[in-house]
Short mmCIF file of C-alpha atoms and ligand atoms in Angstrom, two decimals:
data_model
loop_
_atom_site.label_atom_id
_atom_site.label_comp_id
_atom_site.label_asym_id
_atom_site.label_seq_id
_atom_site.Cartn_x
_atom_site.Cartn_y
_atom_site.Cartn_z
CA MET A 1 116.04 35.86 -169.06
CA SER A 2 113.03 37.56 -167.49
CA ASN A 3 109.81 38.66 -169.27
CA ALA A 4 110.40 42.44 -168.29
CA ASP A 5 113.64 41.96 -170.15
CA ARG A 6 112.09 40.27 -173.42
CA HIS A 7 109.53 43.34 -173.45
CA ASP A 8 111.51 46.32 -172.71
CA SER A 9 113.30 48.39 -175.77
CA ALA A 10 116.85 47.37 -176.64
CA ILE A 11 117.90 50.68 -175.67
CA GLY A 12 116.31 50.26 -172.28
CA ARG A 13 118.16 46.80 -171.46
CA THR A 14 121.49 48.24 -173.13
CA LYS A 15 121.42 51.30 -170.72
CA ARG A 16 120.64 49.16 -167.68
CA ALA A 17 123.09 46.55 -168.48
CA LEU A 18 125.98 49.34 -169.01
CA ASP A 19 124.97 51.08 -165.66
CA ALA A 20 125.28 47.81 -163.93
CA ALA A 21 128.32 46.85 -165.46
CA ALA A 22 129.89 50.40 -164.65
CA THR A 23 128.74 49.95 -161.20
CA ILE A 24 128.66 46.61 -159.95
CA GLY A 25 130.93 45.08 -162.63
CA LYS A 26 133.78 47.50 -161.62
CA ARG A 27 133.16 47.05 -157.78
CA LEU A 28 133.39 43.14 -158.44
CA ASN A 29 136.44 44.01 -160.71
CA ALA A 30 134.87 41.76 -163.00
CA VAL A 31 134.39 44.08 -166.14
CA LEU A 32 137.62 45.71 -167.67
CA SER A 33 136.32 47.64 -170.34
CA LEU A 34 132.56 48.92 -171.84
CA CYS A 35 132.08 49.62 -175.40
CA THR A 36 129.08 52.13 -174.92
CA GLU A 37 128.96 53.65 -178.46
CA ARG A 38 129.02 50.47 -180.00
CA ALA A 39 126.32 48.86 -177.84
CA PHE A 40 123.97 51.95 -178.21
CA ALA A 41 124.44 51.82 -182.16
CA ALA A 42 123.36 48.23 -182.15
CA ALA A 43 120.48 48.58 -179.79
CA GLU A 44 119.11 51.86 -181.79
CA GLN A 45 119.22 49.59 -184.96
CA ILE A 46 117.41 46.71 -183.53
CA ASP A 47 114.81 49.06 -182.07
CA LYS A 48 114.26 50.22 -185.56
CA ALA A 49 114.44 47.27 -187.34
CA THR A 50 111.31 45.68 -186.01
CA GLY A 51 110.37 42.71 -188.23
CA LYS A 52 113.76 42.48 -189.80
CA ASP A 53 116.38 39.65 -189.38
CA ILE A 54 118.24 41.35 -186.40
CA ALA A 55 115.08 42.06 -184.46
CA THR A 56 113.95 38.38 -184.59
CA GLY A 57 117.45 36.86 -184.00
CA ILE A 58 117.56 34.45 -181.35
CA LEU A 59 119.49 36.97 -179.11
CA SER A 60 117.69 40.18 -180.23
CA GLY A 61 118.25 43.04 -178.11
CA ILE A 62 119.98 40.94 -175.47
CA PRO A 63 123.09 42.68 -173.94
CA VAL A 64 126.00 40.25 -173.59
CA LEU A 65 129.69 40.50 -172.29
CA LEU A 66 132.75 38.97 -173.83
CA LYS A 67 135.73 37.57 -171.68
CA ASP A 68 138.80 39.96 -172.92
CA ASN A 69 140.62 37.42 -174.67
CA ILE A 70 137.87 37.43 -177.48
CA CYS A 71 138.83 39.97 -180.23
CA LEU A 72 136.59 43.04 -180.68
CA LYS A 73 137.38 45.38 -183.57
CA ASP A 74 138.49 48.78 -182.25
CA TYR A 75 138.09 47.62 -178.57
CA PRO A 76 140.84 46.75 -176.26
CA THR A 77 141.72 43.12 -175.97
CA THR A 78 144.02 42.73 -173.24
CA CYS A 79 143.86 39.11 -172.10
CA ALA A 80 144.29 40.46 -168.68
CA SER A 81 147.91 40.78 -169.32
CA LYS A 82 150.53 43.68 -169.42
CA MET A 83 151.72 42.13 -172.56
CA LEU A 84 148.40 42.97 -174.17
CA GLU A 85 147.48 45.99 -172.25
CA ARG A 86 147.56 48.59 -175.21
CA PHE A 87 146.39 45.92 -177.93
CA ILE A 88 143.34 47.10 -180.10
CA PRO A 89 142.61 44.30 -182.54
CA PRO A 90 141.80 45.67 -186.08
CA TYR A 91 139.26 42.53 -186.73
CA ASN A 92 136.62 40.91 -185.05
CA ALA A 93 136.47 37.23 -183.60
CA THR A 94 133.73 35.09 -185.49
CA ILE A 95 131.68 34.81 -182.77
CA VAL A 96 131.46 38.47 -182.63
CA ASP A 97 129.81 38.64 -186.06
CA LYS A 98 127.81 35.90 -185.38
CA LEU A 99 126.52 37.57 -182.12
CA ASP A 100 125.77 40.78 -184.07
CA ALA A 101 123.96 38.72 -186.61
CA ALA A 102 121.86 36.92 -184.11
CA GLY A 103 120.77 40.54 -182.46
CA ALA A 104 122.87 40.43 -179.44
CA ILE A 105 124.29 43.64 -177.97
CA ILE A 106 127.93 43.50 -176.88
CA ILE A 107 128.67 45.87 -174.00
CA GLY A 108 132.06 45.13 -173.04
CA LYS A 109 134.91 42.88 -171.88
CA THR A 110 135.61 40.95 -168.69
CA ASN A 111 138.32 39.97 -166.54
CA LEU A 112 140.09 36.76 -166.62
CA ASP A 113 143.44 34.97 -165.57
CA GLU A 114 146.14 36.34 -167.60
CA PHE A 115 145.96 34.70 -171.18
CA ALA A 116 143.08 32.25 -169.56
CA MET A 117 145.84 30.44 -167.33
CA GLY A 118 144.13 29.79 -164.04
CA SER A 119 141.47 28.56 -161.76
CA SER A 120 140.86 31.58 -159.63
CA ASN A 121 140.99 34.77 -161.43
CA GLU A 122 143.71 35.99 -159.29
CA ASN A 123 146.22 35.71 -162.11
CA SER A 124 145.01 38.91 -163.84
CA PHE A 125 147.23 41.73 -164.18
CA PHE A 126 144.26 43.58 -163.58
CA GLY A 127 143.71 42.26 -159.85
CA PRO A 128 141.33 39.51 -158.82
CA VAL A 129 137.79 39.37 -159.34
CA LEU A 130 135.41 38.79 -156.41
CA ASN A 131 132.56 36.30 -156.24
CA PRO A 132 129.27 38.04 -156.25
CA ILE A 133 127.93 35.25 -153.82
CA ASN A 134 130.34 35.85 -151.33
CA GLU A 135 133.19 38.32 -152.01
CA LYS A 136 135.61 36.32 -149.48
CA VAL A 137 135.84 33.55 -151.96
CA VAL A 138 137.17 33.12 -155.62
CA PRO A 139 134.72 33.39 -158.49
CA GLY A 140 136.97 30.41 -160.11
CA GLY A 141 139.05 31.13 -163.35
CA SER A 142 140.00 31.52 -165.82
CA SER A 143 136.44 33.12 -167.21
CA GLY A 144 135.76 34.33 -163.68
CA GLY A 145 134.60 37.86 -164.83
CA SER A 146 132.26 36.35 -167.24
CA ALA A 147 130.69 34.05 -164.55
CA ALA A 148 130.66 37.02 -162.00
CA VAL A 149 128.55 39.34 -164.20
CA VAL A 150 126.13 36.56 -164.87
CA ALA A 151 125.62 35.67 -160.99
CA ALA A 152 125.37 39.50 -160.32
CA GLY A 153 122.77 39.87 -162.91
CA ILE A 154 124.29 42.25 -165.07
CA VAL A 155 123.74 40.37 -168.21
CA PRO A 156 121.76 37.16 -168.78
CA ILE A 157 124.56 35.77 -170.77
CA ALA A 158 128.31 36.25 -170.86
CA TYR A 159 130.99 34.23 -173.03
CA GLY A 160 133.95 32.76 -171.78
CA SER A 161 136.62 30.25 -172.86
CA ASP A 162 137.43 26.84 -171.62
CA THR A 163 140.48 24.95 -172.29
CA GLY A 164 140.62 22.56 -169.17
CA GLY A 165 137.36 23.96 -167.38
CA SER A 166 137.42 27.93 -167.53
CA VAL A 167 133.84 28.02 -168.45
CA ARG A 168 132.40 25.21 -166.27
CA GLN A 169 134.58 25.66 -163.07
CA PRO A 170 133.90 29.46 -162.67
CA ALA A 171 130.13 28.96 -163.40
CA SER A 172 129.94 26.29 -160.53
CA PHE A 173 131.70 28.80 -158.21
CA CYS A 174 129.28 31.50 -159.07
CA GLY A 175 126.09 29.24 -158.96
CA VAL A 176 125.10 29.83 -162.71
CA VAL A 177 125.19 27.54 -165.76
CA GLY A 178 128.50 27.33 -168.06
CA MET A 179 128.73 25.05 -171.09
CA LYS A 180 132.10 23.98 -173.25
CA PRO A 181 130.75 22.78 -176.49
CA THR A 182 132.11 19.72 -178.81
CA HIS A 183 135.74 21.00 -179.86
CA GLY A 184 135.63 22.73 -183.20
CA ALA A 185 131.64 23.48 -182.88
CA VAL A 186 132.42 26.98 -182.27
CA SER A 187 135.00 29.12 -184.18
CA ARG A 188 138.16 29.65 -182.50
CA TYR A 189 138.96 32.63 -185.00
CA GLY A 190 139.53 35.81 -182.84
CA LEU A 191 139.95 33.74 -179.77
CA THR A 192 143.66 34.25 -178.38
CA ALA A 193 145.29 30.74 -178.57
CA PHE A 194 146.31 29.41 -175.31
CA ALA A 195 146.28 25.64 -176.20
CA SER A 196 144.79 25.25 -179.62
CA SER A 197 143.79 21.64 -179.29
CA LEU A 198 141.66 22.47 -176.27
CA ASP A 199 140.55 25.64 -176.41
CA GLN A 200 136.58 26.28 -176.95
CA ILE A 201 134.29 29.33 -176.43
CA GLY A 202 131.38 28.88 -174.38
CA PRO A 203 128.44 30.69 -172.94
CA ILE A 204 127.72 31.45 -169.45
CA ALA A 205 124.04 31.95 -168.56
CA ALA A 206 121.59 32.09 -165.40
CA THR A 207 119.63 29.19 -166.63
CA VAL A 208 120.09 26.10 -169.12
CA SER A 209 117.55 27.56 -171.63
CA ASP A 210 119.68 30.65 -171.92
CA CYS A 211 123.00 28.94 -172.19
CA ALA A 212 121.48 26.89 -174.72
CA ARG A 213 120.18 29.96 -176.92
CA GLY A 214 123.59 31.55 -176.33
CA LEU A 215 125.33 28.68 -177.64
CA LYS A 216 123.10 28.28 -180.77
CA ALA A 217 123.91 31.64 -181.54
CA ILE A 218 127.59 30.90 -182.10
CA ILE A 219 127.70 27.44 -183.28
CA GLY A 220 128.72 26.89 -187.11
CA HIS A 221 131.40 26.16 -189.14
CA ASP A 222 133.88 28.96 -189.94
CA VAL A 223 136.21 28.92 -192.97
CA LYS A 224 138.54 31.22 -191.08
CA ASP A 225 139.25 28.30 -188.61
CA ALA A 226 140.71 25.21 -190.27
CA THR A 227 139.91 23.03 -187.25
CA SER A 228 136.28 24.03 -186.97
CA LEU A 229 133.87 21.03 -187.76
CA VAL A 230 132.12 21.33 -191.19
CA ASP A 231 128.97 19.47 -189.70
CA CYS A 232 128.52 21.10 -186.34
CA PRO A 233 126.09 20.03 -183.73
CA VAL A 234 122.58 21.27 -184.27
CA ILE A 235 120.47 22.71 -181.26
CA ASP A 236 116.89 22.72 -181.34
CA LEU A 237 115.96 24.96 -178.51
CA ASP A 238 112.64 23.33 -178.28
CA ALA A 239 114.28 19.87 -177.89
CA VAL A 240 116.19 21.33 -175.22
CA GLU A 241 112.92 21.87 -173.30
CA ARG A 242 111.66 18.62 -173.35
CA THR A 243 112.48 16.79 -170.18
CA ASP A 244 110.58 13.57 -170.30
CA ARG A 245 113.57 11.23 -171.51
CA LYS A 246 115.04 8.60 -169.15
CA TYR A 247 118.68 8.97 -169.22
CA THR A 248 120.99 6.16 -168.34
CA VAL A 249 123.70 8.09 -166.32
CA GLY A 250 127.15 7.08 -165.15
CA VAL A 251 128.44 8.80 -161.98
CA LEU A 252 131.97 9.35 -161.03
CA ALA A 253 132.02 10.99 -157.56
CA ASP A 254 134.97 10.43 -156.29
CA SER A 255 138.86 10.76 -156.96
CA ASP A 256 142.07 8.99 -155.42
CA GLU A 257 143.97 12.14 -156.36
CA ILE A 258 142.36 14.59 -154.52
CA ALA A 259 139.71 14.71 -151.68
CA VAL A 260 136.09 15.65 -152.82
CA THR A 261 134.54 17.59 -149.80
CA PRO A 262 131.84 16.12 -147.91
CA ASP A 263 129.80 19.01 -149.06
CA VAL A 264 130.01 18.10 -152.73
CA LYS A 265 129.80 14.61 -152.17
CA ARG A 266 126.14 15.31 -150.26
CA VAL A 267 125.14 17.49 -153.19
CA ILE A 268 126.04 14.82 -155.65
CA LEU A 269 124.19 11.98 -153.80
CA CYS A 270 121.28 14.22 -153.54
CA THR A 271 120.98 15.03 -157.20
CA ILE A 272 121.42 11.08 -158.15
CA ASP A 273 118.33 10.36 -155.26
CA LYS A 274 116.12 12.73 -157.12
CA MET A 275 117.18 11.21 -160.67
CA LYS A 276 116.53 7.80 -159.44
CA GLN A 277 113.11 8.85 -157.90
CA VAL A 278 111.83 9.73 -161.38
CA GLY A 279 113.12 6.88 -163.07
CA HIS A 280 116.56 7.46 -164.45
CA SER A 281 119.09 4.73 -164.41
CA VAL A 282 122.12 5.73 -162.45
CA GLU A 283 125.13 3.75 -161.99
CA MET A 284 128.42 4.53 -160.00
CA ILE A 285 131.40 4.15 -162.44
CA ASP A 286 135.19 3.77 -162.19
CA PHE A 287 137.41 5.84 -164.55
CA PRO A 288 140.87 4.72 -163.54
CA LEU A 289 142.62 7.14 -166.06
CA LEU A 290 141.57 10.21 -163.92
CA LYS A 291 144.55 10.52 -161.71
CA TYR A 292 146.83 10.98 -165.10
CA ALA A 293 144.28 13.78 -166.35
CA VAL A 294 146.06 16.68 -164.70
CA ALA A 295 149.44 15.87 -165.69
CA CYS A 296 148.41 14.97 -168.85
CA TYR A 297 146.63 18.23 -169.59
CA TYR A 298 149.46 20.30 -167.91
CA ILE A 299 151.92 18.86 -170.37
CA ILE A 300 150.00 19.22 -173.72
CA ALA A 301 148.37 22.59 -172.59
CA THR A 302 151.94 24.01 -171.63
CA ALA A 303 153.48 22.68 -174.46
CA GLU A 304 150.85 24.51 -177.08
CA ALA A 305 150.94 27.51 -174.95
CA SER A 306 154.83 27.87 -175.30
CA ALA A 307 154.31 27.69 -178.91
CA ASN A 308 151.31 29.99 -179.17
CA LEU A 309 152.90 32.66 -176.76
CA ALA A 310 156.01 32.78 -178.62
CA ARG A 311 154.41 35.46 -180.98
CA TYR A 312 154.45 38.11 -178.20
CA ASP A 313 157.89 39.20 -179.50
CA SER A 314 156.99 42.86 -178.74
CA VAL A 315 157.93 43.74 -182.68
CA ARG A 316 154.56 42.62 -183.88
CA PHE A 317 152.54 42.56 -180.60
CA GLY A 318 153.08 43.44 -177.25
CA HIS A 319 154.47 45.29 -174.36
CA ARG A 320 157.55 47.18 -175.54
CA GLY A 321 160.06 48.98 -173.15
CA THR A 322 163.10 50.91 -173.81
CA ASP A 323 164.60 50.00 -177.44
CA ASP A 324 168.24 50.87 -176.24
CA VAL A 325 169.35 47.32 -175.95
CA SER A 326 170.68 44.32 -177.97
CA LEU A 327 168.24 42.25 -179.47
CA ASP A 328 168.51 39.37 -176.89
CA GLU A 329 168.01 42.01 -174.34
CA PHE A 330 165.15 43.37 -176.13
CA TYR A 331 163.01 39.93 -176.04
CA SER A 332 164.15 38.97 -172.72
CA GLN A 333 163.30 42.39 -171.16
CA ASN A 334 159.95 42.90 -172.71
CA ARG A 335 158.66 39.27 -172.16
CA THR A 336 160.10 39.48 -168.65
CA GLU A 337 158.10 42.69 -168.00
CA GLY A 338 155.00 41.79 -170.13
CA PHE A 339 154.24 38.12 -168.67
CA GLY A 340 153.04 37.40 -165.09
CA THR A 341 154.18 34.68 -163.11
CA GLU A 342 151.96 31.88 -163.92
CA VAL A 343 152.34 32.62 -167.92
CA LYS A 344 156.01 32.37 -167.52
CA ARG A 345 155.97 29.27 -165.74
CA ARG A 346 153.93 27.60 -168.33
CA ILE A 347 156.11 28.98 -171.50
CA LEU A 348 159.00 27.52 -169.45
CA LEU A 349 157.38 24.10 -168.56
CA GLY A 350 156.08 23.82 -172.24
CA THR A 351 159.34 24.54 -173.56
CA TYR A 352 161.00 21.86 -171.71
CA VAL A 353 158.56 19.27 -172.41
CA LEU A 354 158.87 19.72 -176.04
CA SER A 355 162.77 20.07 -176.05
CA GLU A 356 164.90 17.45 -177.48
CA GLY A 357 165.32 14.69 -174.89
CA TYR A 358 161.99 15.18 -173.11
CA TYR A 359 159.72 15.14 -176.08
CA ASP A 360 159.65 11.73 -175.90
CA ALA A 361 159.53 11.02 -172.21
CA TYR A 362 156.89 13.65 -171.50
CA TYR A 363 154.96 15.14 -174.68
CA LEU A 364 154.52 12.03 -176.31
CA LYS A 365 153.45 10.02 -173.30
CA ALA A 366 151.04 12.60 -172.63
CA CYS A 367 149.70 12.33 -175.87
CA LYS A 368 149.18 8.75 -175.74
CA ILE A 369 147.54 9.10 -172.46
CA ARG A 370 145.17 11.56 -174.06
CA LYS A 371 144.19 8.71 -176.73
CA LEU A 372 143.40 6.43 -174.01
CA ILE A 373 141.15 8.73 -172.22
CA CYS A 374 139.38 9.23 -175.64
CA SER A 375 138.83 5.30 -175.62
CA ALA A 376 137.78 5.28 -172.18
CA PHE A 377 135.10 7.98 -172.69
CA ASP A 378 134.14 5.71 -175.93
CA GLU A 379 133.43 2.73 -173.97
CA LEU A 380 131.34 4.63 -171.46
CA PHE A 381 129.21 6.27 -174.15
CA SER A 382 128.62 2.74 -175.23
CA ARG A 383 126.89 1.92 -171.96
CA PHE A 384 125.68 5.54 -170.90
CA ASP A 385 123.85 8.66 -172.31
CA ILE A 386 125.62 10.91 -170.07
CA ILE A 387 128.48 10.83 -167.49
CA LEU A 388 127.93 12.96 -164.14
CA THR A 389 130.69 14.27 -162.00
CA PRO A 390 131.14 17.23 -159.50
CA THR A 391 132.37 20.23 -161.59
CA SER A 392 134.78 20.62 -158.91
CA PRO A 393 136.08 18.59 -156.13
CA THR A 394 135.67 21.43 -153.61
CA PRO A 395 133.22 24.51 -153.24
CA PRO A 396 134.69 28.17 -154.01
CA PHE A 397 137.95 28.42 -152.04
CA GLY A 398 139.08 31.68 -150.35
CA LEU A 399 140.92 34.36 -152.16
CA GLY A 400 144.70 33.97 -151.93
CA GLU A 401 144.27 30.73 -150.44
CA ARG A 402 146.08 28.82 -153.10
CA LEU A 403 147.97 31.49 -154.76
CA ASP A 404 151.35 30.05 -153.75
CA LYS A 405 150.31 26.37 -154.17
CA PRO A 406 150.21 26.07 -158.03
CA LEU A 407 149.61 22.23 -157.73
CA ASP A 408 146.54 22.38 -155.42
CA MET A 409 145.25 24.95 -158.07
CA TYR A 410 145.94 22.64 -160.78
CA GLN A 411 144.01 19.62 -159.10
CA SER A 412 140.84 22.03 -158.73
CA ASP A 413 140.21 21.14 -162.52
CA ILE A 414 140.46 17.41 -162.19
CA PHE A 415 137.00 16.53 -163.24
CA THR A 416 136.48 19.21 -165.96
CA ILE A 417 139.93 18.32 -167.60
CA PRO A 418 139.10 14.68 -169.16
CA ALA A 419 136.23 16.15 -171.32
CA SER A 420 138.40 18.68 -172.58
CA LEU A 421 141.35 16.45 -173.62
CA ALA A 422 138.76 14.20 -175.38
CA GLY A 423 137.05 17.60 -177.18
CA LEU A 424 133.51 16.29 -175.63
CA PRO A 425 130.69 18.68 -174.89
CA ALA A 426 130.30 19.47 -170.91
CA ILE A 427 127.87 21.78 -168.86
CA SER A 428 128.20 22.69 -165.21
CA ILE A 429 124.83 23.51 -163.65
CA PRO A 430 124.13 24.60 -160.09
CA VAL A 431 122.59 22.00 -157.89
CA GLY A 432 123.09 22.77 -154.19
CA LYS A 433 124.97 24.94 -151.86
CA THR A 434 127.33 24.48 -148.76
CA GLU A 435 126.14 25.04 -145.35
CA ASN A 436 127.30 28.60 -145.69
CA GLY A 437 125.68 29.15 -149.05
CA LEU A 438 128.42 28.67 -151.35
CA PRO A 439 127.35 27.30 -154.66
CA ILE A 440 128.06 23.83 -156.00
CA GLY A 441 127.57 22.54 -159.39
CA VAL A 442 127.68 19.20 -161.20
CA GLN A 443 129.02 18.51 -164.64
CA LEU A 444 127.41 16.41 -167.34
CA ILE A 445 129.44 15.26 -170.17
CA GLY A 446 127.96 13.76 -173.38
CA PRO A 447 129.64 12.16 -176.54
CA ARG A 448 131.00 14.32 -179.09
CA MET A 449 128.33 16.31 -181.26
CA HIS A 450 125.52 15.44 -178.71
CA ASP A 451 125.80 19.05 -177.29
CA GLU A 452 121.95 19.23 -177.49
CA THR A 453 121.53 15.88 -175.29
CA VAL A 454 123.90 17.53 -172.79
CA LEU A 455 121.60 20.53 -172.68
CA GLN A 456 118.47 18.53 -172.42
CA ALA A 457 119.76 16.20 -169.60
CA ALA A 458 120.82 19.65 -167.95
CA ARG A 459 117.43 20.74 -168.40
CA THR A 460 116.01 17.89 -166.95
CA ILE A 461 118.38 18.10 -163.86
CA GLU A 462 117.54 21.66 -163.50
CA ARG A 463 114.03 21.22 -163.42
CA LEU A 464 114.17 18.21 -160.61
CA THR A 465 116.56 20.36 -158.49
CA LYS A 466 115.13 23.81 -158.72
CA GLU A 467 111.55 23.76 -159.78
N1 LIG B 1 142.65 26.14 -165.02
C1 LIG B 1 143.02 25.39 -166.02
C2 LIG B 1 144.48 26.38 -166.42
O1 LIG B 1 144.76 27.06 -165.68
C3 LIG B 1 141.99 25.52 -166.81
C4 LIG B 1 142.19 26.95 -167.71
C5 LIG B 1 141.26 26.99 -168.96
O2 LIG B 1 140.27 26.56 -169.25
N2 LIG B 1 141.26 28.28 -169.76
O3 LIG B 1 144.96 25.94 -167.31
#
């Protein structure tokens, strides 16, 4: 964040961010709702509290936006679905309480692919988000709204959720930084579940330093989330800035499954060159299991989604049409009307892979491949500090280009999915551009719990490529 930002009053910053969100954010369709009253109340408290905890918190007075699948008490949390169009949660997600305690000012909610299912933000019930860098291409997904609001300069930090790449890929498509922490480091309480063994909330910011700050504010054990880590990774913000360490880096630049475009390859090779020049040791690696990663992910993620989304029965939650029907018709009618095409496709696929006779053939096999991917990473991290890959095999693609090609859309997550399956920390940072000025990002993956190392390596590469 800029120095002007730091020295302005919290009220001043909040007003500017709310204005930008209501104008630029709405035009990009990146912002779904604002919580103006809550934001001004928080800002006023901070301006009055000079010297107290919230005024010295690490995000004190910083306006932030949250992906609209994170519960904010008394404000809409739609998941960009007709199913939850009118849902107002009676409680806060744990990260909301943590952000409040760190002095952040939550100003509203961002657009996403419905229930975080997608890679382009075109699956939102509220329409697609435009990429602020070039409005003809997608901003990525599913946290496309959160990446777009940071790229457009509306807020310095926004939060997204990442199940198979949904923080890292949109960050890459919008030319900003996005990180998925070690699974369990950030509480999932109040994050609408998609695939629980994969879902993680993560920050998106314009710089690695802001991303580190945004992550430090939300990390920590939470008794309300039984899967949250008891000993969480610790992030020392000063350590992140130390960029004199020489890393051993394993690079995965290619895939048999999907072509990595020449633009992306060029940017990766150029980054590697710069790293070698200053003394990092870089070696190309093979990851033979990569070809199974996407299939494995779509079996596990859809299986978990089919169970998680069963709760939308239109009795306790969800869209409810006419009651003048039989019970069977009631469920089928409301779920038919409430869910979009991609969500239905995943519920059907997930139910299928869990059904008798197919469980062993698909679900169990996918779980075994997941284990093999974890072991392959263990082996790699016995030799390397960090693994570097493209974040996405292609630069941002055109709006509408992959809408009726779901398999092509799924392949765009090939490089982000392995770290999700293994629960590893991974970050995307912008390192180059196509000839037409579209952003290209690289991903860095670290060992479990080494979130600080990932940030530190990212800061090192950011300095090498930007400054
Ligand atoms: N694009 C992937 C999917 O559609 C990842 C989504 C995510 O990380 N939430 O499942």
